[in-house]
Amino acid sequence: IHDVTYETTETELSALLLESKEIKRLQPRFNTELKRYRKYPFLWIDQRNAYPTLGWTYDVEGDGVEYFGPFSSRRVVEATLDIINKLFLLRECGGDINPGSGNSPCLYHGLKRCGAPCALEQSPEEYAAEVRRVMQFLRGKHEDVLESLTRLMEKRSRELRFEAAAEIRDRLRMLRRVIRQQEIMTHSIREQNLLILTPALRTHVEVHLVKGGRVVWRDVIDQARPNIDRIMKQVKRFFTGAQRELFRHSIEDINEMRIIATYCLSHREESVLLSINDGQPLKRDAIAEAIGAIGRS
Protein backbone atom coordinates (compact mmCIF):
# COMPACT_ATOMS: atom_id res chain seq x y z
CA ILE A 1 0.00 0.00 0.00
CA HIS A 2 1.49 3.35 -1.03
CA ASP A 3 -1.54 5.59 -0.69
CA VAL A 4 -4.91 5.69 1.08
CA THR A 5 -7.89 7.80 0.09
CA TYR A 6 -11.35 7.91 1.56
CA GLU A 7 -14.80 9.27 0.83
CA THR A 8 -17.22 10.35 3.54
CA THR A 9 -20.83 9.23 3.22
CA GLU A 10 -23.82 10.43 5.21
CA THR A 11 -24.98 6.98 6.24
CA GLU A 12 -23.77 3.44 6.77
CA LEU A 13 -26.19 2.32 4.06
CA SER A 14 -24.61 4.69 1.52
CA ALA A 15 -21.20 3.35 2.51
CA LEU A 16 -22.32 -0.24 1.94
CA LEU A 17 -23.73 0.60 -1.50
CA LEU A 18 -20.62 2.57 -2.50
CA GLU A 19 -18.31 -0.19 -1.26
CA SER A 20 -20.13 -2.80 -3.32
CA LYS A 21 -19.98 -0.71 -6.50
CA GLU A 22 -16.31 0.29 -6.07
CA ILE A 23 -15.12 -3.26 -5.40
CA LYS A 24 -16.84 -4.45 -8.57
CA ARG A 25 -15.40 -1.52 -10.53
CA LEU A 26 -11.82 -1.73 -9.27
CA GLN A 27 -11.61 -5.54 -8.88
CA PRO A 28 -9.07 -5.52 -6.01
CA ARG A 29 -6.87 -8.62 -6.18
CA PHE A 30 -7.37 -9.86 -2.64
CA ASN A 31 -11.05 -9.05 -2.21
CA THR A 32 -13.07 -12.03 -3.41
CA GLU A 33 -16.24 -11.47 -1.38
CA LEU A 34 -17.89 -8.67 -3.40
CA LYS A 35 -16.02 -8.76 -6.71
CA ARG A 36 -18.87 -10.04 -8.85
CA TYR A 37 -22.56 -9.34 -8.97
CA ARG A 38 -24.48 -12.35 -7.81
CA LYS A 39 -27.44 -13.40 -9.92
CA TYR A 40 -30.67 -13.93 -8.00
CA PRO A 41 -33.56 -16.02 -9.30
CA PHE A 42 -37.16 -14.86 -9.70
CA LEU A 43 -40.47 -16.62 -10.17
CA TRP A 44 -42.43 -15.45 -13.20
CA ILE A 45 -45.95 -15.81 -14.56
CA ASP A 46 -46.91 -14.81 -18.10
CA GLN A 47 -50.50 -13.57 -18.24
CA ARG A 48 -50.27 -12.87 -21.97
CA ASN A 49 -50.88 -16.59 -22.48
CA ALA A 50 -54.52 -17.72 -22.37
CA TYR A 51 -53.47 -20.43 -19.90
CA PRO A 52 -50.49 -18.92 -18.01
CA THR A 53 -47.75 -21.07 -16.53
CA LEU A 54 -45.36 -20.45 -13.66
CA GLY A 55 -41.58 -20.70 -13.93
CA TRP A 56 -38.34 -19.17 -12.72
CA THR A 57 -35.46 -17.23 -14.25
CA TYR A 58 -32.35 -15.21 -13.43
CA ASP A 59 -33.20 -12.46 -15.91
CA VAL A 60 -35.83 -9.76 -15.34
CA GLU A 61 -36.98 -7.98 -18.47
CA GLY A 62 -39.74 -5.52 -19.33
CA ASP A 63 -41.59 -8.02 -21.50
CA GLY A 64 -45.05 -8.02 -19.93
CA VAL A 65 -44.26 -10.96 -17.65
CA GLU A 66 -44.79 -10.42 -13.92
CA TYR A 67 -41.86 -11.34 -11.67
CA PHE A 68 -41.75 -12.25 -7.97
CA GLY A 69 -38.58 -12.15 -5.90
CA PRO A 70 -35.67 -12.09 -5.73
CA PHE A 71 -35.06 -15.44 -4.03
CA SER A 72 -31.81 -16.18 -2.23
CA SER A 73 -30.77 -19.17 -4.37
CA ARG A 74 -31.76 -21.56 -7.13
CA ARG A 75 -32.52 -24.23 -4.54
CA VAL A 76 -34.98 -21.95 -2.73
CA VAL A 77 -36.79 -20.80 -5.87
CA GLU A 78 -37.10 -24.37 -7.17
CA ALA A 79 -38.47 -25.54 -3.79
CA THR A 80 -40.96 -22.66 -3.81
CA LEU A 81 -42.06 -23.49 -7.36
CA ASP A 82 -42.60 -27.12 -6.36
CA ILE A 83 -44.71 -26.07 -3.36
CA ILE A 84 -46.90 -23.81 -5.50
CA ASN A 85 -47.36 -26.56 -8.09
CA LYS A 86 -48.60 -28.82 -5.31
CA LEU A 87 -50.88 -26.17 -3.83
CA PHE A 88 -52.47 -24.79 -7.00
CA LEU A 89 -53.84 -26.39 -10.16
CA LEU A 90 -51.84 -24.64 -12.90
CA ARG A 91 -50.52 -26.59 -15.86
CA GLU A 92 -46.81 -27.46 -15.83
CA CYS A 93 -46.40 -28.11 -19.55
CA GLY A 94 -44.84 -25.48 -21.81
CA GLY A 95 -46.12 -23.75 -24.93
CA ASP A 96 -49.69 -23.09 -26.03
CA ILE A 97 -52.53 -25.59 -25.67
CA ASN A 98 -55.65 -26.23 -27.75
CA PRO A 99 -58.32 -27.43 -25.31
CA GLY A 100 -60.66 -30.14 -26.51
CA SER A 101 -62.78 -32.91 -25.04
CA GLY A 102 -60.86 -35.46 -27.10
CA ASN A 103 -57.51 -34.65 -25.44
CA SER A 104 -56.16 -36.94 -22.72
CA PRO A 105 -54.94 -35.34 -19.45
CA CYS A 106 -51.27 -35.85 -18.63
CA LEU A 107 -49.65 -37.39 -15.56
CA TYR A 108 -49.81 -34.13 -13.58
CA HIS A 109 -53.62 -34.26 -13.66
CA GLY A 110 -53.51 -37.75 -12.16
CA LEU A 111 -51.19 -36.43 -9.45
CA LYS A 112 -53.70 -33.61 -8.74
CA ARG A 113 -51.14 -30.97 -9.74
CA CYS A 114 -53.08 -29.71 -12.77
CA GLY A 115 -56.75 -29.13 -13.54
CA ALA A 116 -56.28 -30.37 -17.14
CA PRO A 117 -57.62 -27.36 -19.06
CA CYS A 118 -56.30 -29.06 -22.22
CA ALA A 119 -59.01 -31.72 -21.86
CA LEU A 120 -61.67 -29.24 -20.67
CA GLU A 121 -61.58 -30.80 -17.19
CA GLN A 122 -60.94 -27.23 -16.01
CA SER A 123 -62.88 -24.39 -17.66
CA PRO A 124 -61.13 -21.16 -18.78
CA GLU A 125 -62.93 -19.32 -15.95
CA GLU A 126 -61.77 -21.86 -13.36
CA TYR A 127 -58.20 -21.67 -14.66
CA ALA A 128 -58.25 -17.86 -14.56
CA ALA A 129 -59.49 -18.00 -10.95
CA GLU A 130 -56.62 -20.35 -10.06
CA VAL A 131 -54.12 -17.96 -11.66
CA ARG A 132 -55.55 -15.12 -9.54
CA ARG A 133 -55.08 -17.22 -6.38
CA VAL A 134 -51.43 -17.86 -7.26
CA MET A 135 -50.87 -14.16 -7.93
CA GLN A 136 -52.52 -13.17 -4.65
CA PHE A 137 -50.44 -15.72 -2.76
CA LEU A 138 -47.18 -14.48 -4.26
CA ARG A 139 -48.18 -10.89 -3.50
CA GLY A 140 -48.47 -11.82 0.18
CA LYS A 141 -52.29 -11.73 0.30
CA HIS A 142 -52.57 -15.07 2.04
CA GLU A 143 -55.88 -14.40 3.81
CA ASP A 144 -57.70 -13.70 0.54
CA VAL A 145 -56.51 -17.03 -0.87
CA LEU A 146 -57.44 -18.93 2.30
CA GLU A 147 -60.93 -17.42 2.37
CA SER A 148 -61.48 -18.08 -1.34
CA LEU A 149 -60.48 -21.74 -1.02
CA THR A 150 -62.57 -22.15 2.15
CA ARG A 151 -65.66 -20.82 0.36
CA LEU A 152 -64.98 -23.14 -2.58
CA MET A 153 -64.61 -26.12 -0.22
CA GLU A 154 -67.92 -25.30 1.48
CA LYS A 155 -69.63 -24.92 -1.90
CA ARG A 156 -68.39 -28.32 -3.07
CA SER A 157 -69.62 -29.82 0.19
CA ARG A 158 -73.10 -28.32 -0.26
CA GLU A 159 -73.13 -29.73 -3.77
CA LEU A 160 -72.39 -33.17 -2.19
CA ARG A 161 -69.09 -33.30 -4.09
CA PHE A 162 -67.29 -34.59 -1.04
CA GLU A 163 -64.18 -35.87 -2.82
CA ALA A 164 -63.59 -32.44 -4.41
CA ALA A 165 -64.19 -30.78 -1.03
CA ALA A 166 -61.67 -33.12 0.63
CA GLU A 167 -59.02 -32.24 -2.00
CA ILE A 168 -59.50 -28.52 -1.30
CA ARG A 169 -59.32 -29.21 2.45
CA ASP A 170 -55.94 -30.92 1.97
CA ARG A 171 -54.71 -27.96 -0.10
CA LEU A 172 -55.78 -25.58 2.68
CA ARG A 173 -53.83 -27.58 5.26
CA MET A 174 -50.69 -27.51 3.13
CA LEU A 175 -51.14 -23.81 2.41
CA ARG A 176 -51.42 -22.93 6.10
CA ARG A 177 -48.32 -24.99 6.85
CA VAL A 178 -46.34 -23.15 4.17
CA ILE A 179 -47.46 -19.77 5.53
CA ARG A 180 -46.59 -20.76 9.11
CA GLN A 181 -43.13 -21.88 8.06
CA GLN A 182 -42.72 -18.63 6.08
CA GLU A 183 -41.23 -20.50 3.17
CA ILE A 184 -42.68 -17.98 0.71
CA MET A 185 -42.11 -14.39 1.79
CA THR A 186 -41.74 -12.64 -1.55
CA HIS A 187 -43.86 -10.20 -3.53
CA SER A 188 -44.25 -8.95 -7.05
CA ILE A 189 -41.41 -6.55 -7.80
CA ARG A 190 -43.93 -4.36 -9.62
CA GLU A 191 -45.53 -3.71 -6.22
CA GLN A 192 -42.32 -2.90 -4.35
CA ASN A 193 -42.97 0.84 -4.26
CA LEU A 194 -41.49 2.37 -1.12
CA LEU A 195 -40.08 5.45 0.53
CA ILE A 196 -37.27 4.25 2.80
CA LEU A 197 -36.02 6.57 5.55
CA THR A 198 -32.84 5.82 7.52
CA PRO A 199 -30.76 7.87 10.02
CA ALA A 200 -27.88 9.88 8.59
CA LEU A 201 -24.98 11.73 10.21
CA ARG A 202 -25.75 14.52 12.68
CA THR A 203 -29.45 15.47 12.41
CA HIS A 204 -30.14 14.25 8.90
CA VAL A 205 -32.19 11.47 7.31
CA GLU A 206 -31.36 9.59 4.13
CA VAL A 207 -34.26 9.01 1.73
CA HIS A 208 -34.46 6.19 -0.85
CA LEU A 209 -37.37 6.19 -3.29
CA VAL A 210 -38.05 2.71 -4.68
CA LYS A 211 -40.18 2.25 -7.80
CA GLY A 212 -41.03 -1.31 -8.86
CA GLY A 213 -38.20 -2.79 -6.77
CA ARG A 214 -35.64 -0.32 -8.15
CA VAL A 215 -34.02 2.67 -6.43
CA VAL A 216 -34.89 5.67 -8.62
CA TRP A 217 -33.92 8.56 -6.34
CA ARG A 218 -32.01 9.19 -3.11
CA ASP A 219 -31.27 12.28 -1.06
CA VAL A 220 -30.26 13.44 2.44
CA ILE A 221 -32.56 15.86 4.25
CA ASP A 222 -32.44 17.78 7.53
CA GLN A 223 -34.56 16.00 10.13
CA ALA A 224 -35.21 19.20 12.07
CA ARG A 225 -36.26 21.19 8.95
CA PRO A 226 -37.28 18.61 6.34
CA ASN A 227 -38.05 19.77 2.83
CA ILE A 228 -41.19 17.69 2.26
CA ASP A 229 -41.91 19.47 -1.05
CA ARG A 230 -38.69 18.08 -2.52
CA ILE A 231 -39.72 14.52 -1.62
CA MET A 232 -43.28 14.96 -2.87
CA LYS A 233 -41.96 16.33 -6.16
CA GLN A 234 -39.93 13.15 -6.74
CA VAL A 235 -42.82 10.90 -5.74
CA LYS A 236 -45.03 12.71 -8.26
CA ARG A 237 -42.31 12.53 -10.89
CA PHE A 238 -41.89 8.77 -10.72
CA PHE A 239 -45.44 7.68 -9.93
CA THR A 240 -47.48 9.72 -12.41
CA GLY A 241 -47.58 10.28 -16.14
CA ALA A 242 -44.90 9.03 -18.48
CA GLN A 243 -42.69 7.80 -15.64
CA ARG A 244 -45.32 5.34 -14.41
CA GLU A 245 -43.58 2.28 -15.86
CA LEU A 246 -39.86 1.98 -15.13
CA PHE A 247 -39.61 -1.76 -15.47
CA ARG A 248 -35.95 -2.07 -16.46
CA HIS A 249 -33.95 -4.10 -13.98
CA SER A 250 -30.21 -4.61 -14.28
CA ILE A 251 -28.16 -6.91 -12.12
CA GLU A 252 -26.82 -3.75 -10.39
CA ASP A 253 -30.38 -2.72 -9.46
CA ILE A 254 -31.14 -6.13 -7.96
CA ASN A 255 -27.87 -6.18 -6.01
CA GLU A 256 -28.59 -2.69 -4.66
CA MET A 257 -32.06 -3.67 -3.47
CA ARG A 258 -30.67 -6.73 -1.70
CA ILE A 259 -28.22 -4.52 0.21
CA ILE A 260 -30.97 -2.03 1.15
CA ALA A 261 -33.39 -4.78 2.21
CA THR A 262 -30.73 -6.45 4.38
CA TYR A 263 -29.79 -3.12 5.98
CA CYS A 264 -33.40 -2.20 6.76
CA LEU A 265 -34.00 -5.63 8.29
CA SER A 266 -30.97 -5.37 10.59
CA HIS A 267 -31.81 -1.72 11.46
CA ARG A 268 -35.60 -2.05 11.61
CA GLU A 269 -35.78 -0.24 14.95
CA GLU A 270 -34.26 2.87 13.34
CA SER A 271 -35.61 2.79 9.78
CA VAL A 272 -39.09 3.60 8.44
CA LEU A 273 -40.64 2.17 5.26
CA LEU A 274 -43.66 3.88 3.71
CA SER A 275 -45.64 2.08 0.98
CA ILE A 276 -46.71 3.97 -2.14
CA ASN A 277 -49.74 2.75 -4.09
CA ASP A 278 -52.58 4.08 -6.23
CA GLY A 279 -55.30 3.32 -3.71
CA GLN A 280 -53.62 5.20 -0.87
CA PRO A 281 -51.26 7.87 -2.24
CA LEU A 282 -48.45 9.02 0.01
CA LYS A 283 -49.37 12.11 2.03
CA ARG A 284 -47.20 14.94 3.27
CA ASP A 285 -48.24 14.45 6.89
CA ALA A 286 -47.25 10.77 6.77
CA ILE A 287 -43.77 11.66 5.47
CA ALA A 288 -43.29 14.39 8.08
CA GLU A 289 -44.38 12.05 10.88
CA ALA A 290 -42.06 9.29 9.64
CA ILE A 291 -39.08 11.65 9.45
CA GLY A 292 -39.73 12.80 12.98
CA ALA A 293 -39.95 9.21 14.18
CA ILE A 294 -36.56 8.12 12.80
CA GLY A 295 -34.62 6.58 15.69
CA ARG A 296 -30.97 7.14 16.51
CA SER A 297 -28.58 5.12 18.61
Tab-separated table of C-alpha atoms in Angstrom:
chain	number	residue	atom	x	y	z
A	1	ILE	CA	0.000	0.000	0.000
A	2	HIS	CA	1.486	3.349	-1.026
A	3	ASP	CA	-1.536	5.591	-0.693
A	4	VAL	CA	-4.906	5.691	1.079
A	5	THR	CA	-7.893	7.802	0.088
A	6	TYR	CA	-11.354	7.908	1.563
A	7	GLU	CA	-14.802	9.274	0.828
A	8	THR	CA	-17.218	10.348	3.542
A	9	THR	CA	-20.834	9.226	3.220
A	10	GLU	CA	-23.819	10.434	5.213
A	11	THR	CA	-24.983	6.976	6.237
A	12	GLU	CA	-23.772	3.442	6.772
A	13	LEU	CA	-26.194	2.320	4.064
A	14	SER	CA	-24.615	4.690	1.523
A	15	ALA	CA	-21.202	3.351	2.513
A	16	LEU	CA	-22.319	-0.240	1.937
A	17	LEU	CA	-23.730	0.602	-1.501
A	18	LEU	CA	-20.616	2.573	-2.501
A	19	GLU	CA	-18.306	-0.191	-1.264
A	20	SER	CA	-20.135	-2.802	-3.323
A	21	LYS	CA	-19.979	-0.708	-6.505
A	22	GLU	CA	-16.305	0.287	-6.066
A	23	ILE	CA	-15.116	-3.256	-5.402
A	24	LYS	CA	-16.843	-4.451	-8.574
A	25	ARG	CA	-15.405	-1.517	-10.530
A	26	LEU	CA	-11.817	-1.733	-9.269
A	27	GLN	CA	-11.612	-5.539	-8.885
A	28	PRO	CA	-9.068	-5.522	-6.011
A	29	ARG	CA	-6.868	-8.615	-6.184
A	30	PHE	CA	-7.374	-9.863	-2.639
A	31	ASN	CA	-11.045	-9.050	-2.215
A	32	THR	CA	-13.073	-12.032	-3.409
A	33	GLU	CA	-16.244	-11.468	-1.382
A	34	LEU	CA	-17.888	-8.671	-3.398
A	35	LYS	CA	-16.023	-8.760	-6.715
A	36	ARG	CA	-18.869	-10.042	-8.849
A	37	TYR	CA	-22.556	-9.343	-8.971
A	38	ARG	CA	-24.484	-12.352	-7.813
A	39	LYS	CA	-27.444	-13.402	-9.920
A	40	TYR	CA	-30.671	-13.927	-7.995
A	41	PRO	CA	-33.561	-16.022	-9.304
A	42	PHE	CA	-37.164	-14.856	-9.704
A	43	LEU	CA	-40.470	-16.616	-10.167
A	44	TRP	CA	-42.430	-15.446	-13.202
A	45	ILE	CA	-45.947	-15.807	-14.556
A	46	ASP	CA	-46.909	-14.813	-18.098
A	47	GLN	CA	-50.497	-13.574	-18.242
A	48	ARG	CA	-50.273	-12.875	-21.965
A	49	ASN	CA	-50.875	-16.588	-22.479
A	50	ALA	CA	-54.519	-17.722	-22.366
A	51	TYR	CA	-53.475	-20.429	-19.898
A	52	PRO	CA	-50.493	-18.920	-18.006
A	53	THR	CA	-47.748	-21.071	-16.532
A	54	LEU	CA	-45.359	-20.452	-13.657
A	55	GLY	CA	-41.578	-20.698	-13.927
A	56	TRP	CA	-38.337	-19.165	-12.720
A	57	THR	CA	-35.460	-17.230	-14.253
A	58	TYR	CA	-32.346	-15.212	-13.428
A	59	ASP	CA	-33.198	-12.456	-15.910
A	60	VAL	CA	-35.829	-9.759	-15.335
A	61	GLU	CA	-36.985	-7.982	-18.471
A	62	GLY	CA	-39.739	-5.521	-19.334
A	63	ASP	CA	-41.586	-8.024	-21.495
A	64	GLY	CA	-45.046	-8.025	-19.934
A	65	VAL	CA	-44.265	-10.963	-17.647
A	66	GLU	CA	-44.788	-10.416	-13.917
A	67	TYR	CA	-41.856	-11.343	-11.670
A	68	PHE	CA	-41.746	-12.253	-7.966
A	69	GLY	CA	-38.576	-12.146	-5.897
A	70	PRO	CA	-35.666	-12.090	-5.735
A	71	PHE	CA	-35.056	-15.438	-4.026
A	72	SER	CA	-31.814	-16.184	-2.228
A	73	SER	CA	-30.767	-19.169	-4.372
A	74	ARG	CA	-31.762	-21.556	-7.132
A	75	ARG	CA	-32.524	-24.232	-4.535
A	76	VAL	CA	-34.980	-21.954	-2.728
A	77	VAL	CA	-36.795	-20.796	-5.868
A	78	GLU	CA	-37.105	-24.369	-7.169
A	79	ALA	CA	-38.469	-25.543	-3.793
A	80	THR	CA	-40.965	-22.656	-3.813
A	81	LEU	CA	-42.060	-23.489	-7.358
A	82	ASP	CA	-42.599	-27.122	-6.359
A	83	ILE	CA	-44.712	-26.071	-3.357
A	84	ILE	CA	-46.899	-23.809	-5.504
A	85	ASN	CA	-47.358	-26.562	-8.091
A	86	LYS	CA	-48.601	-28.825	-5.307
A	87	LEU	CA	-50.878	-26.168	-3.830
A	88	PHE	CA	-52.472	-24.789	-7.001
A	89	LEU	CA	-53.836	-26.385	-10.162
A	90	LEU	CA	-51.845	-24.645	-12.896
A	91	ARG	CA	-50.516	-26.590	-15.863
A	92	GLU	CA	-46.810	-27.455	-15.833
A	93	CYS	CA	-46.395	-28.108	-19.552
A	94	GLY	CA	-44.842	-25.480	-21.812
A	95	GLY	CA	-46.124	-23.746	-24.929
A	96	ASP	CA	-49.693	-23.092	-26.031
A	97	ILE	CA	-52.529	-25.587	-25.669
A	98	ASN	CA	-55.651	-26.228	-27.751
A	99	PRO	CA	-58.321	-27.429	-25.306
A	100	GLY	CA	-60.665	-30.137	-26.512
A	101	SER	CA	-62.778	-32.910	-25.039
A	102	GLY	CA	-60.856	-35.457	-27.096
A	103	ASN	CA	-57.509	-34.648	-25.438
A	104	SER	CA	-56.165	-36.942	-22.720
A	105	PRO	CA	-54.939	-35.344	-19.451
A	106	CYS	CA	-51.268	-35.846	-18.633
A	107	LEU	CA	-49.651	-37.386	-15.558
A	108	TYR	CA	-49.812	-34.129	-13.584
A	109	HIS	CA	-53.622	-34.264	-13.662
A	110	GLY	CA	-53.508	-37.747	-12.158
A	111	LEU	CA	-51.187	-36.431	-9.447
A	112	LYS	CA	-53.696	-33.605	-8.742
A	113	ARG	CA	-51.138	-30.973	-9.745
A	114	CYS	CA	-53.078	-29.711	-12.767
A	115	GLY	CA	-56.754	-29.135	-13.536
A	116	ALA	CA	-56.283	-30.374	-17.144
A	117	PRO	CA	-57.617	-27.356	-19.062
A	118	CYS	CA	-56.296	-29.061	-22.219
A	119	ALA	CA	-59.009	-31.715	-21.864
A	120	LEU	CA	-61.674	-29.240	-20.667
A	121	GLU	CA	-61.576	-30.802	-17.192
A	122	GLN	CA	-60.941	-27.229	-16.010
A	123	SER	CA	-62.882	-24.392	-17.656
A	124	PRO	CA	-61.134	-21.162	-18.775
A	125	GLU	CA	-62.931	-19.324	-15.954
A	126	GLU	CA	-61.766	-21.858	-13.358
A	127	TYR	CA	-58.201	-21.674	-14.663
A	128	ALA	CA	-58.253	-17.864	-14.561
A	129	ALA	CA	-59.493	-18.004	-10.948
A	130	GLU	CA	-56.624	-20.351	-10.060
A	131	VAL	CA	-54.125	-17.955	-11.661
A	132	ARG	CA	-55.549	-15.121	-9.538
A	133	ARG	CA	-55.075	-17.218	-6.384
A	134	VAL	CA	-51.431	-17.864	-7.259
A	135	MET	CA	-50.866	-14.162	-7.931
A	136	GLN	CA	-52.518	-13.171	-4.645
A	137	PHE	CA	-50.439	-15.723	-2.755
A	138	LEU	CA	-47.180	-14.484	-4.263
A	139	ARG	CA	-48.180	-10.892	-3.499
A	140	GLY	CA	-48.465	-11.825	0.177
A	141	LYS	CA	-52.288	-11.729	0.296
A	142	HIS	CA	-52.573	-15.073	2.039
A	143	GLU	CA	-55.882	-14.402	3.809
A	144	ASP	CA	-57.703	-13.703	0.540
A	145	VAL	CA	-56.506	-17.032	-0.871
A	146	LEU	CA	-57.443	-18.926	2.304
A	147	GLU	CA	-60.932	-17.418	2.375
A	148	SER	CA	-61.478	-18.079	-1.336
A	149	LEU	CA	-60.481	-21.742	-1.016
A	150	THR	CA	-62.567	-22.146	2.149
A	151	ARG	CA	-65.664	-20.816	0.362
A	152	LEU	CA	-64.983	-23.139	-2.578
A	153	MET	CA	-64.614	-26.125	-0.215
A	154	GLU	CA	-67.916	-25.302	1.481
A	155	LYS	CA	-69.627	-24.917	-1.904
A	156	ARG	CA	-68.388	-28.323	-3.069
A	157	SER	CA	-69.623	-29.824	0.192
A	158	ARG	CA	-73.097	-28.319	-0.257
A	159	GLU	CA	-73.127	-29.733	-3.775
A	160	LEU	CA	-72.386	-33.172	-2.190
A	161	ARG	CA	-69.091	-33.297	-4.092
A	162	PHE	CA	-67.286	-34.591	-1.035
A	163	GLU	CA	-64.177	-35.870	-2.818
A	164	ALA	CA	-63.585	-32.436	-4.410
A	165	ALA	CA	-64.188	-30.777	-1.027
A	166	ALA	CA	-61.666	-33.117	0.633
A	167	GLU	CA	-59.025	-32.239	-1.999
A	168	ILE	CA	-59.498	-28.523	-1.305
A	169	ARG	CA	-59.324	-29.206	2.455
A	170	ASP	CA	-55.943	-30.918	1.975
A	171	ARG	CA	-54.713	-27.960	-0.095
A	172	LEU	CA	-55.785	-25.579	2.679
A	173	ARG	CA	-53.830	-27.581	5.259
A	174	MET	CA	-50.692	-27.508	3.128
A	175	LEU	CA	-51.144	-23.811	2.410
A	176	ARG	CA	-51.423	-22.930	6.105
A	177	ARG	CA	-48.320	-24.993	6.850
A	178	VAL	CA	-46.343	-23.154	4.171
A	179	ILE	CA	-47.456	-19.768	5.525
A	180	ARG	CA	-46.586	-20.764	9.105
A	181	GLN	CA	-43.127	-21.879	8.062
A	182	GLN	CA	-42.718	-18.630	6.084
A	183	GLU	CA	-41.228	-20.499	3.170
A	184	ILE	CA	-42.681	-17.982	0.713
A	185	MET	CA	-42.114	-14.386	1.792
A	186	THR	CA	-41.740	-12.635	-1.550
A	187	HIS	CA	-43.856	-10.198	-3.526
A	188	SER	CA	-44.253	-8.951	-7.049
A	189	ILE	CA	-41.411	-6.548	-7.796
A	190	ARG	CA	-43.933	-4.358	-9.623
A	191	GLU	CA	-45.528	-3.710	-6.225
A	192	GLN	CA	-42.321	-2.905	-4.346
A	193	ASN	CA	-42.974	0.844	-4.260
A	194	LEU	CA	-41.486	2.372	-1.124
A	195	LEU	CA	-40.081	5.454	0.526
A	196	ILE	CA	-37.273	4.251	2.798
A	197	LEU	CA	-36.018	6.570	5.553
A	198	THR	CA	-32.840	5.822	7.516
A	199	PRO	CA	-30.762	7.871	10.019
A	200	ALA	CA	-27.882	9.876	8.585
A	201	LEU	CA	-24.981	11.735	10.207
A	202	ARG	CA	-25.751	14.519	12.679
A	203	THR	CA	-29.453	15.465	12.407
A	204	HIS	CA	-30.138	14.248	8.905
A	205	VAL	CA	-32.190	11.473	7.306
A	206	GLU	CA	-31.361	9.588	4.126
A	207	VAL	CA	-34.260	9.006	1.728
A	208	HIS	CA	-34.455	6.190	-0.851
A	209	LEU	CA	-37.371	6.187	-3.290
A	210	VAL	CA	-38.054	2.706	-4.683
A	211	LYS	CA	-40.177	2.254	-7.799
A	212	GLY	CA	-41.028	-1.305	-8.858
A	213	GLY	CA	-38.199	-2.786	-6.773
A	214	ARG	CA	-35.639	-0.323	-8.153
A	215	VAL	CA	-34.021	2.673	-6.429
A	216	VAL	CA	-34.889	5.667	-8.618
A	217	TRP	CA	-33.921	8.563	-6.341
A	218	ARG	CA	-32.007	9.187	-3.105
A	219	ASP	CA	-31.271	12.283	-1.061
A	220	VAL	CA	-30.256	13.436	2.440
A	221	ILE	CA	-32.558	15.864	4.246
A	222	ASP	CA	-32.443	17.775	7.528
A	223	GLN	CA	-34.560	15.998	10.131
A	224	ALA	CA	-35.213	19.203	12.067
A	225	ARG	CA	-36.257	21.191	8.948
A	226	PRO	CA	-37.276	18.611	6.340
A	227	ASN	CA	-38.048	19.765	2.830
A	228	ILE	CA	-41.188	17.689	2.255
A	229	ASP	CA	-41.906	19.468	-1.048
A	230	ARG	CA	-38.686	18.078	-2.522
A	231	ILE	CA	-39.724	14.520	-1.619
A	232	MET	CA	-43.283	14.956	-2.872
A	233	LYS	CA	-41.956	16.327	-6.162
A	234	GLN	CA	-39.928	13.152	-6.742
A	235	VAL	CA	-42.825	10.898	-5.736
A	236	LYS	CA	-45.032	12.706	-8.255
A	237	ARG	CA	-42.310	12.534	-10.886
A	238	PHE	CA	-41.892	8.765	-10.722
A	239	PHE	CA	-45.439	7.679	-9.928
A	240	THR	CA	-47.475	9.718	-12.413
A	241	GLY	CA	-47.582	10.279	-16.141
A	242	ALA	CA	-44.899	9.032	-18.482
A	243	GLN	CA	-42.690	7.800	-15.643
A	244	ARG	CA	-45.324	5.338	-14.413
A	245	GLU	CA	-43.578	2.283	-15.859
A	246	LEU	CA	-39.856	1.981	-15.132
A	247	PHE	CA	-39.610	-1.761	-15.474
A	248	ARG	CA	-35.951	-2.066	-16.457
A	249	HIS	CA	-33.950	-4.095	-13.977
A	250	SER	CA	-30.212	-4.605	-14.281
A	251	ILE	CA	-28.155	-6.907	-12.117
A	252	GLU	CA	-26.819	-3.755	-10.394
A	253	ASP	CA	-30.384	-2.716	-9.464
A	254	ILE	CA	-31.140	-6.126	-7.961
A	255	ASN	CA	-27.873	-6.178	-6.013
A	256	GLU	CA	-28.590	-2.689	-4.664
A	257	MET	CA	-32.062	-3.666	-3.469
A	258	ARG	CA	-30.666	-6.728	-1.701
A	259	ILE	CA	-28.222	-4.518	0.214
A	260	ILE	CA	-30.965	-2.031	1.147
A	261	ALA	CA	-33.387	-4.783	2.212
A	262	THR	CA	-30.733	-6.451	4.382
A	263	TYR	CA	-29.789	-3.125	5.977
A	264	CYS	CA	-33.399	-2.196	6.760
A	265	LEU	CA	-34.000	-5.626	8.287
A	266	SER	CA	-30.974	-5.368	10.586
A	267	HIS	CA	-31.811	-1.720	11.459
A	268	ARG	CA	-35.596	-2.051	11.609
A	269	GLU	CA	-35.779	-0.239	14.954
A	270	GLU	CA	-34.263	2.866	13.342
A	271	SER	CA	-35.613	2.792	9.780
A	272	VAL	CA	-39.089	3.602	8.436
A	273	LEU	CA	-40.637	2.167	5.259
A	274	LEU	CA	-43.661	3.884	3.709
A	275	SER	CA	-45.642	2.081	0.977
A	276	ILE	CA	-46.712	3.967	-2.143
A	277	ASN	CA	-49.736	2.749	-4.092
A	278	ASP	CA	-52.577	4.083	-6.230
A	279	GLY	CA	-55.298	3.317	-3.711
A	280	GLN	CA	-53.617	5.198	-0.866
A	281	PRO	CA	-51.264	7.870	-2.242
A	282	LEU	CA	-48.447	9.016	0.010
A	283	LYS	CA	-49.374	12.106	2.033
A	284	ARG	CA	-47.199	14.943	3.275
A	285	ASP	CA	-48.237	14.446	6.893
A	286	ALA	CA	-47.248	10.770	6.774
A	287	ILE	CA	-43.772	11.657	5.470
A	288	ALA	CA	-43.294	14.390	8.081
A	289	GLU	CA	-44.380	12.051	10.878
A	290	ALA	CA	-42.059	9.291	9.642
A	291	ILE	CA	-39.077	11.645	9.450
A	292	GLY	CA	-39.732	12.805	12.985
A	293	ALA	CA	-39.950	9.209	14.179
A	294	ILE	CA	-36.563	8.122	12.799
A	295	GLY	CA	-34.619	6.578	15.694
A	296	ARG	CA	-30.971	7.141	16.507
A	297	SER	CA	-28.583	5.119	18.607
